[in-house]
mmCIF file of C-alpha atoms in Angstrom:
data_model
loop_
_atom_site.group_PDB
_atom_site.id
_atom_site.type_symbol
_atom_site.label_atom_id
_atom_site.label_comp_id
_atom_site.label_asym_id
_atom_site.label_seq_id
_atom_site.Cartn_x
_atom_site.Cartn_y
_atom_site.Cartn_z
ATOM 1 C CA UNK A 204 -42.074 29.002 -36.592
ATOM 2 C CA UNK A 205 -41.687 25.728 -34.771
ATOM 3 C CA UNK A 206 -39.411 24.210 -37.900
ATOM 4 C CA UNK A 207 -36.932 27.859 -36.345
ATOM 5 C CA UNK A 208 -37.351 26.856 -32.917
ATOM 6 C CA UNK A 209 -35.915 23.452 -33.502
ATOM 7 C CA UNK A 210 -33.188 24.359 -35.387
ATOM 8 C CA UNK A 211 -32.485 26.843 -32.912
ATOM 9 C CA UNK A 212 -32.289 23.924 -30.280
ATOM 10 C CA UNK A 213 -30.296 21.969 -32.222
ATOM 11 C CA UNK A 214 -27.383 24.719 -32.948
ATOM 12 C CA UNK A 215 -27.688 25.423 -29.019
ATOM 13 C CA UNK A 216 -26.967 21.764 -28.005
ATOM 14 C CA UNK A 217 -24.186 21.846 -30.595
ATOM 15 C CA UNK A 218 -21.329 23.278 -28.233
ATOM 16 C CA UNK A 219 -23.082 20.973 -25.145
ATOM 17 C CA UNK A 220 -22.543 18.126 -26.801
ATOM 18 C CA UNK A 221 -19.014 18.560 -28.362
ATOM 19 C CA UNK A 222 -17.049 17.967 -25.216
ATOM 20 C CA UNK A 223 -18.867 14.371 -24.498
ATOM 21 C CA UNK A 224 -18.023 13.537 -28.174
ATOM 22 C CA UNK A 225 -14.288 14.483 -27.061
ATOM 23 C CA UNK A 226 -14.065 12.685 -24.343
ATOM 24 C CA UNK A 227 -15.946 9.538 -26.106
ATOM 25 C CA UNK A 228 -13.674 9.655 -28.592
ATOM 26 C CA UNK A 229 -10.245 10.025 -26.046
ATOM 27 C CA UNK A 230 -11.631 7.057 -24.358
ATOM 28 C CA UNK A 231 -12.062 5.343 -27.312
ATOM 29 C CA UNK A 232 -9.044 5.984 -28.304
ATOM 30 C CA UNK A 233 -7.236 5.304 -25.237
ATOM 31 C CA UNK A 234 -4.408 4.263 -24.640
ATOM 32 C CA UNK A 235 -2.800 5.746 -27.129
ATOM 33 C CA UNK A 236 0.408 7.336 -25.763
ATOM 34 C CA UNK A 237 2.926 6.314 -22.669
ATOM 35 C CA UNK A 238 1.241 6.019 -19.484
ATOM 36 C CA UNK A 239 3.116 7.017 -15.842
ATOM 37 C CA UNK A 240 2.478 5.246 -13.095
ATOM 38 C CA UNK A 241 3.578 7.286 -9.786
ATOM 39 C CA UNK A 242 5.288 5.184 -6.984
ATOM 40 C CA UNK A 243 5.368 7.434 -4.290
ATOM 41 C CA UNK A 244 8.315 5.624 -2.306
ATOM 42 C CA UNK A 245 12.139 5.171 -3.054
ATOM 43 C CA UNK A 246 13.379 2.685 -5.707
ATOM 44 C CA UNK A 247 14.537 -0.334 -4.478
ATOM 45 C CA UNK A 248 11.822 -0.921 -1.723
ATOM 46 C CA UNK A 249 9.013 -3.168 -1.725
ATOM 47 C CA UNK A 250 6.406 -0.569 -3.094
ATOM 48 C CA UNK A 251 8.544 0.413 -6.003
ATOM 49 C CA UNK A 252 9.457 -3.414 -6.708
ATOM 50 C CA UNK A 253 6.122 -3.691 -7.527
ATOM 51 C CA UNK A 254 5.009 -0.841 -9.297
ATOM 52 C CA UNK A 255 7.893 -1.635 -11.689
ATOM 53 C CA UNK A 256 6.814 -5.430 -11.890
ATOM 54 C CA UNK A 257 2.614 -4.041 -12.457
ATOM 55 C CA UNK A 258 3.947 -1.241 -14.903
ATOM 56 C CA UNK A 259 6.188 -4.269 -16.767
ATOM 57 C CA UNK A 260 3.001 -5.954 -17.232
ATOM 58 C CA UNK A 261 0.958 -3.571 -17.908
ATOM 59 C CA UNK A 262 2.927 -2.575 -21.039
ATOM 60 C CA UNK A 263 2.810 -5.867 -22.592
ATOM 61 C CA UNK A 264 -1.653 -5.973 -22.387
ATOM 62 C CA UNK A 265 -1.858 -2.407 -23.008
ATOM 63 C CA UNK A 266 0.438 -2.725 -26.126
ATOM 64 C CA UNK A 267 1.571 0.974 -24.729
ATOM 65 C CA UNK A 268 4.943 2.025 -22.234
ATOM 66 C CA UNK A 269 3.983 2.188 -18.394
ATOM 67 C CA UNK A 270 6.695 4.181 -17.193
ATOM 68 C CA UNK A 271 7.101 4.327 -13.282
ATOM 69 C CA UNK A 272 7.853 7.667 -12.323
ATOM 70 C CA UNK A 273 9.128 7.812 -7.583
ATOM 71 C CA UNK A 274 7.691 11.308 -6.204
ATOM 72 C CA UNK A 275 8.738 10.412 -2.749
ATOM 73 C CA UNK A 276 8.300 12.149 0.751
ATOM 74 C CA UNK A 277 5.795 12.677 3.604
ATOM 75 C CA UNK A 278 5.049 8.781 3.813
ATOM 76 C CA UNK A 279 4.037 8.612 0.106
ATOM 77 C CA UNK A 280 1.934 11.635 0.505
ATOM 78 C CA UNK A 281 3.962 13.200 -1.920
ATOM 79 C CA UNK A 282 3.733 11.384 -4.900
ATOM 80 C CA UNK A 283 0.021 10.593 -3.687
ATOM 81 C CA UNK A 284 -0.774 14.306 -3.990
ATOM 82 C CA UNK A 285 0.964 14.585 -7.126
ATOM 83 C CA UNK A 286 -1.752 12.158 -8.801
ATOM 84 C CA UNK A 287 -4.747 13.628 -7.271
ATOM 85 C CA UNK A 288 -3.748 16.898 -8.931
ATOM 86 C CA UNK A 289 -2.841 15.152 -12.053
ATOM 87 C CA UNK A 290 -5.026 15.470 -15.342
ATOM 88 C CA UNK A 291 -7.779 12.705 -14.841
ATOM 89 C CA UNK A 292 -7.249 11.421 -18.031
ATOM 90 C CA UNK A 293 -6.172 7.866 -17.724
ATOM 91 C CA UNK A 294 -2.324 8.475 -18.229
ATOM 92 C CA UNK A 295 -1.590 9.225 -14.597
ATOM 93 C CA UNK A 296 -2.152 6.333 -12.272
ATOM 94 C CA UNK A 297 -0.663 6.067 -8.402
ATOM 95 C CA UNK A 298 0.816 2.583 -7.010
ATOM 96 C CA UNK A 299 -1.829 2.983 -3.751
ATOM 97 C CA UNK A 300 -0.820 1.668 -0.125
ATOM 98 C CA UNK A 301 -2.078 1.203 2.946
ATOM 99 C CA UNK A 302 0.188 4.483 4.365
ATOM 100 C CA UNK A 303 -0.884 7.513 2.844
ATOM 101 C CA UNK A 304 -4.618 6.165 2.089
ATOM 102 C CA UNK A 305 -5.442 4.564 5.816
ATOM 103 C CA UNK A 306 -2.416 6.083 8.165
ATOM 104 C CA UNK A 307 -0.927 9.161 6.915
ATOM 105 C CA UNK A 308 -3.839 11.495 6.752
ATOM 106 C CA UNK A 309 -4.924 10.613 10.518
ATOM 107 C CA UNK A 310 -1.384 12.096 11.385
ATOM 108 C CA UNK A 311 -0.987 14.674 9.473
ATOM 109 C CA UNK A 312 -3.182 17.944 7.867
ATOM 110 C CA UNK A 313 -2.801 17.039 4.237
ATOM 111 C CA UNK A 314 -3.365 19.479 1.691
ATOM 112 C CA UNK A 315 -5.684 16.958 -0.015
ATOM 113 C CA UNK A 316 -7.724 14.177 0.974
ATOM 114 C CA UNK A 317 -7.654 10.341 -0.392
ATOM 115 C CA UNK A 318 -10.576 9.772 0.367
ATOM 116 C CA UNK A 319 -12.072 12.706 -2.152
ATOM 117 C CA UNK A 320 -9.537 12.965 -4.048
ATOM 118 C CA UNK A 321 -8.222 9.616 -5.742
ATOM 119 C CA UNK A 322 -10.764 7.256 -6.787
ATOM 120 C CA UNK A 323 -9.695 3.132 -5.824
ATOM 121 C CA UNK A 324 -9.197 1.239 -8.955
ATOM 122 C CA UNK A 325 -8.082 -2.200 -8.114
ATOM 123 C CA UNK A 326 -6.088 -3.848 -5.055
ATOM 124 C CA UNK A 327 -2.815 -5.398 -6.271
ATOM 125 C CA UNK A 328 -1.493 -7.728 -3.608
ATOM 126 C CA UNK A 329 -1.585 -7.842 0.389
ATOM 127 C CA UNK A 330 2.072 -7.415 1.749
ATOM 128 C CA UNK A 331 2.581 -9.299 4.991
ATOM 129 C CA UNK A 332 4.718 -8.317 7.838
ATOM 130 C CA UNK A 333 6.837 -10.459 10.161
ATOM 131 C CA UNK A 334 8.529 -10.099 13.167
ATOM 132 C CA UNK A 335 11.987 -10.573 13.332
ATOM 133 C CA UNK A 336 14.845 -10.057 16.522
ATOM 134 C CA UNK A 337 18.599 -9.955 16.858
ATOM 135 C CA UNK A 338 19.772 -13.727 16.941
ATOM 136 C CA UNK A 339 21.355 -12.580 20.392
ATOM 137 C CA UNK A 340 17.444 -12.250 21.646
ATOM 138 C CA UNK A 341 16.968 -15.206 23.852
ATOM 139 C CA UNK A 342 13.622 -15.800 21.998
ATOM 140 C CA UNK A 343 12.627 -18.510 19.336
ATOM 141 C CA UNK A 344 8.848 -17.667 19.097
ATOM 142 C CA UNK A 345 6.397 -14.742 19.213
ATOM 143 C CA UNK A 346 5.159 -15.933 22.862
ATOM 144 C CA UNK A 347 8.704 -16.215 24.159
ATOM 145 C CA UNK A 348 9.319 -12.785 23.053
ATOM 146 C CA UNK A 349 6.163 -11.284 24.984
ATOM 147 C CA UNK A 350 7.010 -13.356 27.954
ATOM 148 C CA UNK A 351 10.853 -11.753 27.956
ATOM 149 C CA UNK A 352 9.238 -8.164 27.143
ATOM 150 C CA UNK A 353 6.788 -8.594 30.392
ATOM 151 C CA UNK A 354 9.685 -9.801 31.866
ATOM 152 C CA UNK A 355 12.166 -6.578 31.372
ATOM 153 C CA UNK A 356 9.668 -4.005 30.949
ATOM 154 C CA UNK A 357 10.645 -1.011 29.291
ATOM 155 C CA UNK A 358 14.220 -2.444 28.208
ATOM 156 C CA UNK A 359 13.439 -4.147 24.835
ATOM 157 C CA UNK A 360 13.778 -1.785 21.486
ATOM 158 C CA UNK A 361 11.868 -2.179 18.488
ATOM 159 C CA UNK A 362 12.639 -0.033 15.289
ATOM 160 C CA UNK A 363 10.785 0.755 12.248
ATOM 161 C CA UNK A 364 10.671 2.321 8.980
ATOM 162 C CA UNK A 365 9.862 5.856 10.789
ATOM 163 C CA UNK A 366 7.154 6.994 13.045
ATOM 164 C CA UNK A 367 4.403 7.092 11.640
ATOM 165 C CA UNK A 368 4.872 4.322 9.505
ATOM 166 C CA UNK A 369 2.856 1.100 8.775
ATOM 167 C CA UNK A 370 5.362 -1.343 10.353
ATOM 168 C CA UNK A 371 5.341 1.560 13.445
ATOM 169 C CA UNK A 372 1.942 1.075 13.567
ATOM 170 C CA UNK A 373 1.723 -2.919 13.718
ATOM 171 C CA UNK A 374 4.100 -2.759 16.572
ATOM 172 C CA UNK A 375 1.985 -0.351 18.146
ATOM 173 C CA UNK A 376 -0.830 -2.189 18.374
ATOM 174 C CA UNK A 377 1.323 -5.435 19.741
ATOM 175 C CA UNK A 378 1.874 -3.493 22.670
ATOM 176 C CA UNK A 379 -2.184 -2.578 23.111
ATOM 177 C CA UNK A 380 -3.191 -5.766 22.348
ATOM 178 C CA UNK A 381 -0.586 -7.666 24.862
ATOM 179 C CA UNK A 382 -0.135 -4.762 27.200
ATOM 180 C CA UNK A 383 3.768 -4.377 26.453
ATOM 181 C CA UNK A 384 6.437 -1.272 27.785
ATOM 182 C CA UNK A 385 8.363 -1.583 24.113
ATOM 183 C CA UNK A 386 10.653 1.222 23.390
ATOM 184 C CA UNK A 387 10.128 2.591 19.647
ATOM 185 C CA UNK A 388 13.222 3.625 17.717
ATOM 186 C CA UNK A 389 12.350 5.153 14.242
ATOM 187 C CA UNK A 390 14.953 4.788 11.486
ATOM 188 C CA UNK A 391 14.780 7.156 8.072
ATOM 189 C CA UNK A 392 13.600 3.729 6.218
ATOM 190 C CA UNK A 393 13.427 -0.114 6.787
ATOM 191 C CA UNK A 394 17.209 -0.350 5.452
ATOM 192 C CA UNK A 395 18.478 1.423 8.210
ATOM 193 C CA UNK A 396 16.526 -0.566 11.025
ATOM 194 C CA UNK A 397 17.444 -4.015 9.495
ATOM 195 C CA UNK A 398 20.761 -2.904 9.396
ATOM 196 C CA UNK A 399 20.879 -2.070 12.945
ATOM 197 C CA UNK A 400 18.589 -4.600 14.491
ATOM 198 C CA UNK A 401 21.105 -7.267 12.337
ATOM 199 C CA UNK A 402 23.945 -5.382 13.991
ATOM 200 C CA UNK A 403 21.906 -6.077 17.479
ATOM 201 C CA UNK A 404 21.320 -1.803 18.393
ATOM 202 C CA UNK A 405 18.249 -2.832 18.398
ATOM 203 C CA UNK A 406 16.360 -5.779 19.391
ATOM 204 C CA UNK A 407 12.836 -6.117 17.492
ATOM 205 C CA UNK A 408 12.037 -5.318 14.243
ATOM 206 C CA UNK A 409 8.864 -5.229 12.199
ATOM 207 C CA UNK A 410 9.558 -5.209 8.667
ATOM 208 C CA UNK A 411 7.791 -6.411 5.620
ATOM 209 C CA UNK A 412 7.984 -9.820 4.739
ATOM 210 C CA UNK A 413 9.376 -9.290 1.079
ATOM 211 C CA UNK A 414 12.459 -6.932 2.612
ATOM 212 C CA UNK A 415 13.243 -9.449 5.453
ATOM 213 C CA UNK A 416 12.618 -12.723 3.949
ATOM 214 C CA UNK A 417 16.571 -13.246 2.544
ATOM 215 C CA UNK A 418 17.942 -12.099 5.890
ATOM 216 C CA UNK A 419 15.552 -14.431 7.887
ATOM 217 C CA UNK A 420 16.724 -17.061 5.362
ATOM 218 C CA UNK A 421 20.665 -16.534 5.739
ATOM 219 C CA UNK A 422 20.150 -16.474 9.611
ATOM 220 C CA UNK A 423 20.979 -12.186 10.203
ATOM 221 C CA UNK A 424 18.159 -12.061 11.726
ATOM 222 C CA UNK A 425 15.242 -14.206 13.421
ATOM 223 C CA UNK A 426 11.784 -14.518 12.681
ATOM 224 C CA UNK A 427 9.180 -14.742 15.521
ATOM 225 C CA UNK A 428 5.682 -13.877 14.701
ATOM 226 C CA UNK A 429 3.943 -13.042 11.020
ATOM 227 C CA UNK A 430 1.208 -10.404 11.261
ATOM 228 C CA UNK A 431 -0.997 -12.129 8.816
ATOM 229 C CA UNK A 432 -3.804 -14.043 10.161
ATOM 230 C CA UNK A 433 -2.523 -17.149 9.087
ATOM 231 C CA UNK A 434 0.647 -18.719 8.720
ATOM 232 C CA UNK A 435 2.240 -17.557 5.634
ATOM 233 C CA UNK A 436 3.693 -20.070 3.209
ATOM 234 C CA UNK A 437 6.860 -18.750 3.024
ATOM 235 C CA UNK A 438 7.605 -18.993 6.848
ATOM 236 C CA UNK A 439 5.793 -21.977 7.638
ATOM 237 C CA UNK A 440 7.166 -22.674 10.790
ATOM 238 C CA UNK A 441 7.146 -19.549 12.193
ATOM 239 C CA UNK A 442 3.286 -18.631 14.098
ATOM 240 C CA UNK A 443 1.337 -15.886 13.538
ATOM 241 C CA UNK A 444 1.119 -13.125 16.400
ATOM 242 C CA UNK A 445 -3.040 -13.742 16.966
ATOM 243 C CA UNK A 446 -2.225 -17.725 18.011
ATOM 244 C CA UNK A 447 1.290 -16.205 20.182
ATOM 245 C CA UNK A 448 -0.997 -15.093 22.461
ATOM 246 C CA UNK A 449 -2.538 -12.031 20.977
ATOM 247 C CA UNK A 450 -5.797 -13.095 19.619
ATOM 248 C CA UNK A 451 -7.670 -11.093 17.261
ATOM 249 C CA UNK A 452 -4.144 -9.402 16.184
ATOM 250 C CA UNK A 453 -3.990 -9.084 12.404
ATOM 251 C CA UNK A 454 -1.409 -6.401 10.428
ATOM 252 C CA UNK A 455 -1.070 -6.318 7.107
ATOM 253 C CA UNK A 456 -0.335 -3.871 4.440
ATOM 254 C CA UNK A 457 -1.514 -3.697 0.548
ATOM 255 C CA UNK A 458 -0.815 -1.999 -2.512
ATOM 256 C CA UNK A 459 -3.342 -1.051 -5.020
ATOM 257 C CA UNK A 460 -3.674 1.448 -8.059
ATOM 258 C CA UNK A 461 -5.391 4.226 -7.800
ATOM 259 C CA UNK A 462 -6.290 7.579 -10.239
ATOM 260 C CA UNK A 463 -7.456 11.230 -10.117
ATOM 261 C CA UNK A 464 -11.003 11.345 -8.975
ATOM 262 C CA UNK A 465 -12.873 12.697 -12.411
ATOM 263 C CA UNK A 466 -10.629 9.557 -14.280
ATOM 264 C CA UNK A 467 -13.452 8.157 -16.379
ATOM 265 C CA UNK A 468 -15.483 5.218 -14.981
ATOM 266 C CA UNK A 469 -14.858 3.061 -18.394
ATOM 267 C CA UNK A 470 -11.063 3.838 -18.061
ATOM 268 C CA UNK A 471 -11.334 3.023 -14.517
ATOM 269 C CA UNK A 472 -13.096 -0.424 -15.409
ATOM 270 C CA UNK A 473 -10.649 -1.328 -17.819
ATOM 271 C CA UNK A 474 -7.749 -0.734 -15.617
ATOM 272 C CA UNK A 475 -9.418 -2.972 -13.084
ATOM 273 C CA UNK A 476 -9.854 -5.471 -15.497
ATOM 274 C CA UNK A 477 -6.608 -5.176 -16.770
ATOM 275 C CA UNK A 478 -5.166 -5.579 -13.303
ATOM 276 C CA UNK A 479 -7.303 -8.558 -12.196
ATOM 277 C CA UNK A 480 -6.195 -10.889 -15.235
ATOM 278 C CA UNK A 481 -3.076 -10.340 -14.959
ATOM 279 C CA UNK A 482 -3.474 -11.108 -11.536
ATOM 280 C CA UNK A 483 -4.312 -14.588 -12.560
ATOM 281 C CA UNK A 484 -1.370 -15.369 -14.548
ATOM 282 C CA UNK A 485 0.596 -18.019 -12.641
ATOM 283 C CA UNK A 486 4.102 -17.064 -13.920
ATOM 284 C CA UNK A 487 2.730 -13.301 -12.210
ATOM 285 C CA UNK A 488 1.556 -15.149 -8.516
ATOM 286 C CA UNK A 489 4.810 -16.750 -8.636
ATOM 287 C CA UNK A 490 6.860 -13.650 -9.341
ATOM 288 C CA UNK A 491 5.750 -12.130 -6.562
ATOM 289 C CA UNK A 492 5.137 -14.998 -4.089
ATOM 290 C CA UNK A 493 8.971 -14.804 -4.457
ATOM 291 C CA UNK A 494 8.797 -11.303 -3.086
ATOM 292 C CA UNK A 495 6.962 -12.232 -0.365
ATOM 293 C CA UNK A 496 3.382 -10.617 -0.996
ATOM 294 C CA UNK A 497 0.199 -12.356 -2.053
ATOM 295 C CA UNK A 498 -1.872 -11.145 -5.095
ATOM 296 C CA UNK A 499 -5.700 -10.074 -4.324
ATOM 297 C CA UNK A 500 -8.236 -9.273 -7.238
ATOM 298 C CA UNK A 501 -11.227 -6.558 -6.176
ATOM 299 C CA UNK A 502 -13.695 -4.770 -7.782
ATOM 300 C CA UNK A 503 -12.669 -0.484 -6.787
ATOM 301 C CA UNK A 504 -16.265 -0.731 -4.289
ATOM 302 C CA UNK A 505 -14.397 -3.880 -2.304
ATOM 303 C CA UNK A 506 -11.171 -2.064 -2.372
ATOM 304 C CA UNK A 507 -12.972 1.531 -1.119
ATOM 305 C CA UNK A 508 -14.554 -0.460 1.337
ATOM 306 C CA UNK A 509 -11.221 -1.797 2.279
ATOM 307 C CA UNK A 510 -9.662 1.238 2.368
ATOM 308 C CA UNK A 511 -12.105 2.941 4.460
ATOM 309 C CA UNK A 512 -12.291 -0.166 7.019
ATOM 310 C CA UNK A 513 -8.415 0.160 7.381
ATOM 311 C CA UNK A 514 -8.247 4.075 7.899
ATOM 312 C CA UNK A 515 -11.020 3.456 11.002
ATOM 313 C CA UNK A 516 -8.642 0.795 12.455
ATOM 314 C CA UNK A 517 -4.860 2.829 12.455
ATOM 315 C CA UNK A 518 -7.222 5.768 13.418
ATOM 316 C CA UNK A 519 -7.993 3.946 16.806
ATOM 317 C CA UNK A 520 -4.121 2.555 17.316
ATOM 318 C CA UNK A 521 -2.979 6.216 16.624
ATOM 319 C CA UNK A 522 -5.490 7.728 18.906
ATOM 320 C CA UNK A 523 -4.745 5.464 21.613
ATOM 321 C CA UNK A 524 -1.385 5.162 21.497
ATOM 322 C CA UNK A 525 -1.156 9.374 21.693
ATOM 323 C CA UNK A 526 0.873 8.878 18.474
ATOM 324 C CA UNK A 527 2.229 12.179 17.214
ATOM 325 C CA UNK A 528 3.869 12.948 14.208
ATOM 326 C CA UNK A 529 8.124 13.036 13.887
#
């Protein structure tokens, strides 16, 4: 009788335990076909510069094809969607940023949330910002450009990538934290408002440092203040907004990877890993020091963390700036 009953358990635990030997054996196994990696912005821009340089990579250690695939629209929210609906398999990762994870869904009802539905896998590299204005603008500095706003309230421009926007944001919090009357002019992308702020429509932009950087260097356009909290190497000479006069003031944006929540921890672990080395590689530092953003290795709890400490902060500049939606 008991010899039945046992044999009865076993054949019951049979179909129980067939789908954890599948999915043992699929991680085991993984990689083992192309893998997409979803940049949820344009080509050509900083985010998709370095998806393509992560996927590159990525295919060499993974000895598999990371193919970036641009869903684009709603601030990245589109593409960012896309993933968190995706098959959490491990062959559908998302080039993360700072946008739709910390700014987008405080402006918008989404029809998903980052926060429950992508799981943080590893931060790729912080992306400074930097200040730049007309060469017309009779200011050399970040402090004589808050001294001529104070001086002409309400007559200065500054344009950004679209309301909304990380570079929107930064700006908006310049005028909290130094109590300026700056007009905002959104553009339909940072193209756009360098090409008009070179063209002197507008007076201020803030733009990240990787898209700027060659105009800065050929003299279009001037740089006055870097959001990072200290100097950044590749502007030396130019000061940072907190020691212009705005203390405390600190903007900068990231990129990351992220997957489908359900994504297997082990798959998620190597990915990190993965990431983190290559990371390390000094021809890979210098590759993208030349694009103007700095790598940064985390475990996925620092970059959560992160994540969640930056969606509190653009939640209070949006809130008290009455920011609204285009």
């Amino acid at each position: 009788m008991i010899r039945r009953r046992h044999l009865a358990l076993g054949a019951a635990a049979l179909p129980l335990a067939a789908p954890l030997l599948a999915a043992r054996a699929q991680v085991a196994d993984w990689p083992n076909r192309p893998i997409r990696l979803v940049s949820p912005f344009p080509p050509g821009g900083a985010a998709d510069l370095t998806a393509r340089l992560m996927a590159e990579e990525l295919t060499g250690v993974l000895r598999h094809s990371v193919v970036v695939e641009n869903r684009t629209g709603v601030g990245g929210a589109v593409g960012s969607e896309f993933v968190a609906r995706s098959t959490p398999d491990g062959y559908t990762w998302l080039l993360a940023s700072t946008g739709p994870f910390a700014i987008t869904p405080e402006l918008v009802r989404l029809n998903f949330d980052p926060a429950r539905d992508l799981a943080p896998v590893a931060m790729v590299s912080i992306v400074p910002s930097v200040f730049v204005v007309n060469p017309a603008v009779p200011a050399n500095n970040m402090a004589e450009l808050i001294a001529l706003a104070r001086a002409r309230p309400g007559q200065l421009s500054y344009a950004s990538g679209g309301n909304g926007t990380a570079q929107h944001l930064f700006g908006e919090m310049l005028k909290q934290m130094a109590g300026l009357d700056i007009q905002h002019v959104p553009y339909r992308g940072g193209g756009p408002a360098l090409t008009d702020t070179i063209a002197g429509r507008v007076q201020i932009l803030c733009d990240t440092l990787p898209l700027s950087l060659p105009h800065i260097r050929e003299g279009r356009v001037r740089a006055v203040g870097v959001t990072t909290a200290q100097r950044h190497p590749a502007l030396p000479d130019v000061p940072t907004v907190a020691e212009s006069g705005v203390p405390g003031y600190e903007a900068v944006g990231w990129y990351g990877m992220a997957a489908p929540v359900g994504t297997p921890e082990v798959l998620i672990a190597r990915m990190n890993r993965e990431v983190n080395a290559l990371l390390d590689k000094p021809l890979l530092r210098e590759r993208m020091a030349a694009q103007g953003s700095d790598p940064l290795a985390m475990t996925p709890a620092a970059f959560q963390a992160r994540i969640a400490e930056d969606r509190a902060r653009w939640a209070r500049v949006i809130r008290d700036g009455n920011i609204r939606p285009d």
